[in-house]
Amino acid sequence: MLVLGIETSCDETAVALVEDGATVRANVVGSSVERHRPYGGVVPEIAARAHLELLLPVLDRALVEAGCVYDDVEGVAVTVGPGLVGALLVGVAAAKALALAHDLPLIGVNHLEGHVCATQLEYGPLEPPLLALIVSGGHTSLVLLDATGAFTPLGATIDDAAGEAYDKIGRFLGLPYPGGPEIDALARHGNPAAIAFPRALAGDGTYDFSLSGLKTAVVRELRRREAAGEDIDLADVAASFQEAVVDVQVTKTMAAAQAHDVERVTVVGGVAANSRLRERLSAACAVAGRRLLVPAPALCTDNGAMIAAAGWNRLAAGERTPLDVEVDPNLALSGVPTGAAPGAPA
Ligand code: KG4
Ligand code: ZN
């Protein structure tokens, strides 16, 4: 079953065509990041306007790249939340129009479920139980996907999301938006042990995260060094900040995997593209005898393929979303249907 996936929850206008929830035939991302750059963050009105401009050309390009026409498409999956309301509305309106015009089943997808389902595009069926660290611009949480396909939240950030912290510190260091990939690149030239930044909530026994104190510590340390006339090596600051973030993420993920005796661990969302997080988690999983499933960076950041994959799971399980579905900017994670293995006939 060929599913068209549409993602417009934030600043990426993304469309993909995925066969049987497993094989990516096209995955096109049109980004409005340049338009947000002068403001140092995503401006919701600009994002919605950009989706309006970009969605039809991105749709056309995806069909061309996949070498198919609408007659070949068997279902339309679209992100219905969580995300920016105006941005979500553009994708959902387009998906409804396509479903109606081509008489196709519509399936509304939770953006975070989409991030988790990116894993199946590289590693095959999700096979719960699975522990997922979801780290993106708007979310940071540890969730357990149990054998019934339900998500149990184990912990989440109590203040900033991981991507948000990277972007804010990037801005403070004078790096272009988004700061995450910039800090990742700069940190490769720095010493992660140069500055001992705090590891908030590291040993508190919960699976919650807190990043606002770390942000303040970076700002204070730079101001102190400036005032003292000390040299500041930005690469060392980037590497030390990143190490503090990654340390806590790895410690909590491994502790949760052990406490819940989960063999498979996945890390998804835009921040899962971070090279240090990937390196450290993969080393920790190897030592603990657990299997780390981490999608390629292009499948970690927002894309349509992950939405098509999650949509396929639900369509193959017989679910349909009514055409009058509304977007939900705060949509909570519910679960994934089990028993529908990618590649199986619908
Ligand atoms: O999942 P995503 O593409 O969009 C949301 O759903 O939020 O995540 C975007 C976030 C941004 O904050 C960006 O800075 C961060 O992911 N990001 C990274 C890296 N690549 C993207 N953060 C750290 N290291 C990276 N390599
Ligand atoms: Zn995302």
Short mmCIF file of C-alpha atoms and ligand atoms in Angstrom, two decimals:
data_model
loop_
_atom_site.label_atom_id
_atom_site.label_comp_id
_atom_site.label_asym_id
_atom_site.label_seq_id
_atom_site.Cartn_x
_atom_site.Cartn_y
_atom_site.Cartn_z
CA MET A 1 0.00 0.00 0.00
CA LEU A 2 1.55 3.28 -1.15
CA VAL A 3 0.91 6.03 1.43
CA LEU A 4 1.46 9.73 0.91
CA GLY A 5 2.67 11.42 4.10
CA ILE A 6 2.33 15.15 4.77
CA GLU A 7 4.13 16.94 7.63
CA THR A 8 3.66 20.65 8.34
CA SER A 9 3.69 20.88 12.15
CA CYS A 10 6.61 23.31 12.42
CA ASP A 11 8.97 24.86 9.84
CA GLU A 12 9.49 21.96 7.43
CA THR A 13 7.03 21.43 4.58
CA ALA A 14 7.51 17.74 3.98
CA VAL A 15 5.89 15.17 1.69
CA ALA A 16 6.87 11.54 1.21
CA LEU A 17 5.65 8.44 -0.56
CA VAL A 18 6.27 5.23 1.36
CA GLU A 19 5.41 1.69 0.31
CA ASP A 20 3.94 -0.63 2.99
CA GLY A 21 5.24 1.49 5.86
CA ALA A 22 8.76 0.37 5.01
CA THR A 23 10.19 1.50 1.67
CA VAL A 24 10.74 5.20 1.05
CA ARG A 25 10.03 6.04 -2.61
CA ALA A 26 10.37 9.81 -2.16
CA ASN A 27 11.00 12.02 0.87
CA VAL A 28 11.02 15.72 -0.03
CA VAL A 29 11.54 18.46 2.57
CA GLY A 30 11.04 22.13 1.77
CA SER A 31 12.32 24.17 4.68
CA SER A 32 11.44 27.72 5.64
CA VAL A 33 14.38 27.87 8.06
CA GLU A 34 16.01 30.76 6.15
CA ARG A 35 12.91 32.89 6.70
CA HIS A 36 13.02 32.30 10.46
CA ARG A 37 16.78 32.80 10.78
CA PRO A 38 16.66 36.61 11.25
CA TYR A 39 14.35 36.07 14.24
CA GLY A 40 16.49 33.33 15.86
CA GLY A 41 13.53 30.94 16.10
CA VAL A 42 10.39 29.75 14.35
CA VAL A 43 7.81 32.51 13.80
CA PRO A 44 4.42 30.73 13.64
CA GLU A 45 2.83 33.10 11.10
CA ILE A 46 5.85 32.86 8.79
CA ALA A 47 5.81 29.06 9.08
CA ALA A 48 2.13 28.84 8.10
CA ARG A 49 2.59 31.20 5.17
CA ALA A 50 5.64 29.27 3.97
CA HIS A 51 3.69 25.98 4.09
CA LEU A 52 1.04 27.57 1.85
CA GLU A 53 3.69 28.51 -0.71
CA LEU A 54 5.76 25.36 -0.52
CA LEU A 55 3.27 22.54 -0.10
CA LEU A 56 2.06 22.16 -3.71
CA PRO A 57 5.55 22.30 -5.27
CA VAL A 58 6.84 19.85 -2.64
CA LEU A 59 3.89 17.52 -3.36
CA ASP A 60 4.62 17.65 -7.10
CA ARG A 61 8.30 16.97 -6.57
CA ALA A 62 7.60 14.00 -4.33
CA LEU A 63 5.33 12.42 -6.94
CA VAL A 64 7.93 12.98 -9.67
CA GLU A 65 10.75 11.55 -7.52
CA ALA A 66 8.66 8.50 -6.67
CA GLY A 67 7.71 8.13 -10.33
CA CYS A 68 4.03 7.85 -9.52
CA VAL A 69 0.68 9.62 -9.97
CA TYR A 70 -2.23 10.09 -7.58
CA ASP A 71 -3.89 6.94 -9.01
CA ASP A 72 -1.04 4.92 -7.49
CA VAL A 73 -1.55 6.40 -4.01
CA GLU A 74 -3.71 4.31 -1.65
CA GLY A 75 -3.87 6.46 1.47
CA VAL A 76 -3.09 9.95 2.76
CA ALA A 77 -1.42 10.39 6.17
CA VAL A 78 -1.04 13.81 7.74
CA THR A 79 0.26 15.25 11.02
CA VAL A 80 -2.74 16.51 13.04
CA GLY A 81 -0.73 17.50 16.16
CA PRO A 82 1.12 18.40 18.28
CA GLY A 83 2.56 21.49 16.61
CA LEU A 84 1.85 25.06 15.57
CA VAL A 85 -1.85 25.44 14.89
CA GLY A 86 -1.57 27.56 11.71
CA ALA A 87 1.16 25.31 10.33
CA LEU A 88 -0.81 22.13 11.05
CA LEU A 89 -3.92 23.55 9.41
CA VAL A 90 -2.19 23.93 6.04
CA GLY A 91 -1.12 20.28 5.84
CA VAL A 92 -4.41 18.96 7.16
CA ALA A 93 -6.48 21.05 4.71
CA ALA A 94 -4.36 19.77 1.83
CA ALA A 95 -4.60 16.16 3.00
CA LYS A 96 -8.38 16.40 3.32
CA ALA A 97 -8.66 17.89 -0.18
CA LEU A 98 -6.48 15.13 -1.67
CA ALA A 99 -8.41 12.39 0.15
CA LEU A 100 -11.72 13.82 -1.05
CA ALA A 101 -10.64 14.52 -4.63
CA HIS A 102 -8.99 11.12 -5.14
CA ASP A 103 -11.36 9.11 -2.96
CA LEU A 104 -8.56 7.97 -0.65
CA PRO A 105 -8.64 7.00 3.04
CA LEU A 106 -7.32 9.72 5.35
CA ILE A 107 -5.33 9.02 8.49
CA GLY A 108 -4.36 11.66 11.06
CA VAL A 109 -0.98 11.04 12.68
CA ASN A 110 0.54 12.22 15.97
CA HIS A 111 3.84 13.96 15.14
CA LEU A 112 5.71 12.23 17.99
CA GLU A 113 4.36 8.82 16.97
CA GLY A 114 5.69 9.69 13.52
CA HIS A 115 9.15 10.34 14.99
CA VAL A 116 9.09 6.92 16.70
CA CYS A 117 7.90 5.23 13.48
CA ALA A 118 10.89 6.66 11.57
CA THR A 119 12.70 3.71 13.22
CA GLN A 120 10.72 1.15 11.18
CA LEU A 121 11.92 2.71 7.92
CA GLU A 122 15.42 1.48 8.72
CA TYR A 123 14.99 -1.42 11.06
CA GLY A 124 11.66 -2.98 10.05
CA PRO A 125 8.62 -3.51 12.34
CA LEU A 126 8.71 -1.68 15.67
CA GLU A 127 8.58 -4.85 17.80
CA PRO A 128 7.57 -3.54 21.23
CA PRO A 129 8.66 -3.41 24.00
CA LEU A 130 10.80 -0.52 22.88
CA LEU A 131 12.16 2.41 24.86
CA ALA A 132 12.12 5.70 22.95
CA LEU A 133 14.00 8.87 23.80
CA ILE A 134 12.11 11.57 21.89
CA VAL A 135 14.20 14.73 21.59
CA SER A 136 13.12 17.52 19.28
CA GLY A 137 12.64 21.27 19.11
CA GLY A 138 9.42 21.09 21.11
CA HIS A 139 9.70 17.83 23.06
CA THR A 140 11.99 15.87 25.32
CA SER A 141 10.61 12.69 26.78
CA LEU A 142 11.32 9.08 27.54
CA VAL A 143 8.45 6.78 26.61
CA LEU A 144 7.99 3.05 26.78
CA LEU A 145 6.14 1.36 23.94
CA ASP A 146 4.81 -1.77 25.59
CA ALA A 147 3.79 -5.09 24.06
CA THR A 148 0.17 -3.91 23.66
CA GLY A 149 1.32 -0.97 21.52
CA ALA A 150 0.55 1.62 24.23
CA PHE A 151 2.96 4.40 25.08
CA THR A 152 3.74 4.86 28.78
CA PRO A 153 5.39 8.22 29.51
CA LEU A 154 8.31 7.65 31.90
CA GLY A 155 9.54 11.24 32.11
CA ALA A 156 9.81 14.52 30.26
CA THR A 157 11.44 17.90 30.44
CA ILE A 158 10.17 20.12 33.21
CA ASP A 159 11.27 23.27 31.35
CA ASP A 160 13.02 23.56 27.96
CA ALA A 161 12.98 20.92 25.24
CA ALA A 162 16.44 19.72 24.16
CA GLY A 163 16.28 21.34 20.71
CA GLU A 164 15.02 24.56 22.25
CA ALA A 165 18.08 24.64 24.57
CA TYR A 166 20.47 23.97 21.67
CA ASP A 167 18.82 26.73 19.64
CA LYS A 168 18.88 29.25 22.50
CA ILE A 169 22.54 28.57 23.33
CA GLY A 170 23.36 28.69 19.61
CA ARG A 171 21.82 32.14 19.43
CA PHE A 172 23.73 33.23 22.52
CA LEU A 173 26.99 32.03 20.97
CA GLY A 174 26.18 34.02 17.81
CA LEU A 175 25.58 30.92 15.67
CA PRO A 176 22.93 30.85 12.93
CA TYR A 177 19.49 29.33 13.63
CA PRO A 178 18.92 26.46 14.20
CA GLY A 179 21.68 26.15 16.77
CA GLY A 180 21.53 22.35 17.19
CA PRO A 181 23.44 21.32 14.06
CA GLU A 182 25.79 24.33 14.46
CA ILE A 183 26.72 23.39 18.04
CA ASP A 184 27.16 19.77 16.96
CA ALA A 185 29.61 20.86 14.24
CA LEU A 186 31.48 23.39 16.41
CA ALA A 187 31.75 20.93 19.32
CA ARG A 188 33.82 18.57 17.17
CA HIS A 189 36.70 21.07 17.49
CA GLY A 190 36.26 21.59 21.23
CA ASN A 191 37.06 19.84 24.49
CA PRO A 192 33.91 18.41 26.15
CA ALA A 193 35.66 18.47 29.54
CA ALA A 194 36.82 22.10 29.27
CA ILE A 195 34.00 23.52 31.42
CA ALA A 196 32.09 21.50 34.04
CA PHE A 197 28.52 22.59 33.36
CA PRO A 198 25.76 21.25 35.66
CA ARG A 199 23.98 17.96 34.91
CA ALA A 200 20.51 18.82 36.21
CA LEU A 201 18.39 16.02 37.71
CA ALA A 202 21.08 13.52 36.70
CA GLY A 203 20.88 11.36 39.79
CA ASP A 204 17.38 12.18 41.04
CA GLY A 205 15.93 8.76 40.26
CA THR A 206 13.30 10.16 37.87
CA TYR A 207 13.27 10.17 34.08
CA ASP A 208 12.61 13.90 33.94
CA PHE A 209 14.93 16.44 32.37
CA SER A 210 15.70 20.09 33.08
CA LEU A 211 17.76 22.33 30.84
CA SER A 212 17.02 25.89 31.92
CA GLY A 213 19.69 25.84 34.67
CA LEU A 214 22.31 24.63 32.20
CA LYS A 215 21.39 27.46 29.84
CA THR A 216 21.82 30.00 32.63
CA ALA A 217 25.14 28.40 33.64
CA VAL A 218 26.50 28.80 30.09
CA VAL A 219 25.45 32.45 29.95
CA ARG A 220 26.92 33.18 33.42
CA GLU A 221 30.22 31.44 32.65
CA LEU A 222 30.70 33.35 29.41
CA ARG A 223 29.88 36.68 31.07
CA ARG A 224 32.27 35.88 33.94
CA ARG A 225 35.11 35.07 31.54
CA GLU A 226 34.38 38.16 29.48
CA ALA A 227 34.44 40.37 32.59
CA ALA A 228 37.69 38.73 33.75
CA GLY A 229 39.22 39.29 30.31
CA GLU A 230 39.78 35.55 29.89
CA ASP A 231 40.01 33.90 26.49
CA ILE A 232 36.81 32.18 25.41
CA ASP A 233 37.07 29.22 23.07
CA LEU A 234 33.57 28.87 21.62
CA ALA A 235 34.28 25.33 20.47
CA ASP A 236 35.07 24.35 24.09
CA VAL A 237 31.87 26.04 25.29
CA ALA A 238 29.81 24.22 22.60
CA ALA A 239 31.45 20.86 23.37
CA SER A 240 31.05 21.26 27.16
CA PHE A 241 27.41 22.35 26.85
CA GLN A 242 26.62 19.47 24.49
CA GLU A 243 28.37 17.00 26.78
CA ALA A 244 26.24 18.11 29.73
CA VAL A 245 23.04 17.65 27.69
CA VAL A 246 24.11 14.28 26.28
CA ASP A 247 25.37 12.97 29.65
CA VAL A 248 21.95 13.29 31.26
CA GLN A 249 20.12 11.97 28.19
CA VAL A 250 22.33 8.88 28.04
CA THR A 251 22.27 8.25 31.82
CA LYS A 252 18.48 8.47 32.05
CA THR A 253 17.86 6.43 28.91
CA MET A 254 20.12 3.61 30.05
CA ALA A 255 18.63 3.68 33.57
CA ALA A 256 15.10 3.41 32.12
CA ALA A 257 16.11 0.58 29.80
CA GLN A 258 17.53 -1.32 32.76
CA ALA A 259 14.65 -0.60 35.12
CA HIS A 260 12.08 -1.75 32.56
CA ASP A 261 14.29 -4.51 31.18
CA VAL A 262 13.90 -3.32 27.59
CA GLU A 263 16.32 -4.71 25.05
CA ARG A 264 15.63 -2.28 22.21
CA VAL A 265 16.24 1.44 22.58
CA THR A 266 15.49 4.09 19.98
CA VAL A 267 16.33 7.78 19.88
CA VAL A 268 14.25 9.94 17.57
CA GLY A 269 13.37 13.57 16.80
CA GLY A 270 15.55 16.34 15.40
CA VAL A 271 18.06 16.26 18.29
CA ALA A 272 18.62 12.53 17.61
CA ALA A 273 20.64 13.78 14.63
CA ASN A 274 23.25 14.96 17.19
CA SER A 275 26.49 13.10 16.53
CA ARG A 276 27.68 13.05 20.15
CA LEU A 277 24.33 11.67 21.42
CA ARG A 278 24.41 8.95 18.76
CA GLU A 279 28.02 8.08 19.60
CA ARG A 280 27.53 8.02 23.38
CA LEU A 281 24.22 6.11 23.30
CA SER A 282 25.58 3.57 20.90
CA ALA A 283 28.61 2.98 23.17
CA ALA A 284 26.40 2.73 26.28
CA CYS A 285 24.01 0.28 24.58
CA ALA A 286 26.93 -1.84 23.41
CA VAL A 287 28.28 -2.07 26.97
CA ALA A 288 24.83 -2.87 28.41
CA GLY A 289 24.04 -5.45 25.71
CA ARG A 290 21.07 -3.48 24.37
CA ARG A 291 20.23 -2.77 20.76
CA LEU A 292 20.19 0.88 19.69
CA LEU A 293 17.92 1.73 16.78
CA VAL A 294 18.67 5.20 15.52
CA PRO A 295 17.33 6.39 12.19
CA ALA A 296 19.58 8.26 9.74
CA PRO A 297 19.78 11.99 10.58
CA ALA A 298 17.46 12.90 7.65
CA LEU A 299 14.78 10.63 9.13
CA CYS A 300 15.31 12.10 12.63
CA THR A 301 14.51 15.70 11.68
CA ASP A 302 10.94 16.42 10.57
CA ASN A 303 10.01 14.60 7.37
CA GLY A 304 7.00 13.13 5.58
CA ALA A 305 8.29 9.55 5.46
CA MET A 306 7.88 9.09 9.23
CA ILE A 307 4.28 10.31 8.95
CA ALA A 308 3.58 7.96 6.03
CA ALA A 309 5.08 5.07 8.04
CA ALA A 310 2.96 5.82 11.12
CA GLY A 311 -0.08 6.34 8.86
CA TRP A 312 0.49 3.01 7.15
CA ASN A 313 0.51 1.19 10.51
CA ARG A 314 -2.89 2.62 11.31
CA LEU A 315 -4.40 2.20 7.83
CA ALA A 316 -3.19 -1.42 7.70
CA ALA A 317 -4.87 -1.96 11.10
CA GLY A 318 -8.14 -0.75 9.56
CA GLU A 319 -8.22 2.74 11.09
CA ARG A 320 -9.63 5.71 9.19
CA THR A 321 -9.83 9.38 10.20
CA PRO A 322 -13.04 11.27 9.37
CA LEU A 323 -12.68 14.14 6.91
CA ASP A 324 -13.90 16.62 9.51
CA VAL A 325 -10.95 15.89 11.85
CA GLU A 326 -9.52 18.99 13.52
CA VAL A 327 -5.91 19.78 14.28
CA ASP A 328 -4.82 19.52 17.92
CA PRO A 329 -1.73 21.62 18.80
CA ASN A 330 -1.39 19.72 22.11
CA LEU A 331 -2.21 16.21 20.95
CA ALA A 332 -0.91 13.58 23.40
CA LEU A 333 0.78 10.32 22.40
CA SER A 334 -1.60 7.39 22.60
CA GLY A 335 -0.15 4.25 21.07
CA VAL A 336 0.60 2.35 17.89
CA PRO A 337 -1.43 -0.48 16.44
CA THR A 338 0.34 -3.80 16.91
CA GLY A 339 0.11 -6.73 14.53
CA ALA A 340 0.45 -4.66 11.36
CA ALA A 341 3.98 -5.44 10.25
CA PRO A 342 5.52 -3.20 7.59
CA GLY A 343 5.44 -5.02 4.29
CA ALA A 344 2.36 -7.07 5.19
CA PRO A 345 -0.65 -6.73 2.90
CA ALA A 346 -3.30 -4.26 4.09
O1 KG4 B 1 12.10 17.15 15.19
P1 KG4 B 1 12.53 18.46 14.65
O2 KG4 B 1 13.05 18.49 13.23
O3 KG4 B 1 11.37 19.51 14.74
C1 KG4 B 1 10.49 19.51 15.83
O4 KG4 B 1 9.56 18.67 15.84
O5 KG4 B 1 10.78 20.30 16.76
O6 KG4 B 1 13.64 19.05 15.65
C2 KG4 B 1 14.23 20.29 15.42
C3 KG4 B 1 15.29 20.52 16.49
C4 KG4 B 1 15.91 21.92 16.43
O7 KG4 B 1 15.87 22.47 17.73
C5 KG4 B 1 17.34 21.65 15.99
O8 KG4 B 1 18.28 22.58 16.51
C6 KG4 B 1 17.58 20.26 16.54
O9 KG4 B 1 16.37 19.59 16.32
N1 KG4 B 1 18.68 19.58 15.86
C7 KG4 B 1 19.83 19.23 16.48
C8 KG4 B 1 20.65 18.64 15.49
N2 KG4 B 1 19.97 18.65 14.30
C9 KG4 B 1 18.75 19.23 14.56
N3 KG4 B 1 20.22 19.37 17.76
C10 KG4 B 1 21.46 18.93 18.09
N4 KG4 B 1 22.31 18.37 17.19
C11 KG4 B 1 21.95 18.21 15.89
N5 KG4 B 1 22.80 17.65 15.02
ZN ZN B 2 9.61 16.85 15.08
#
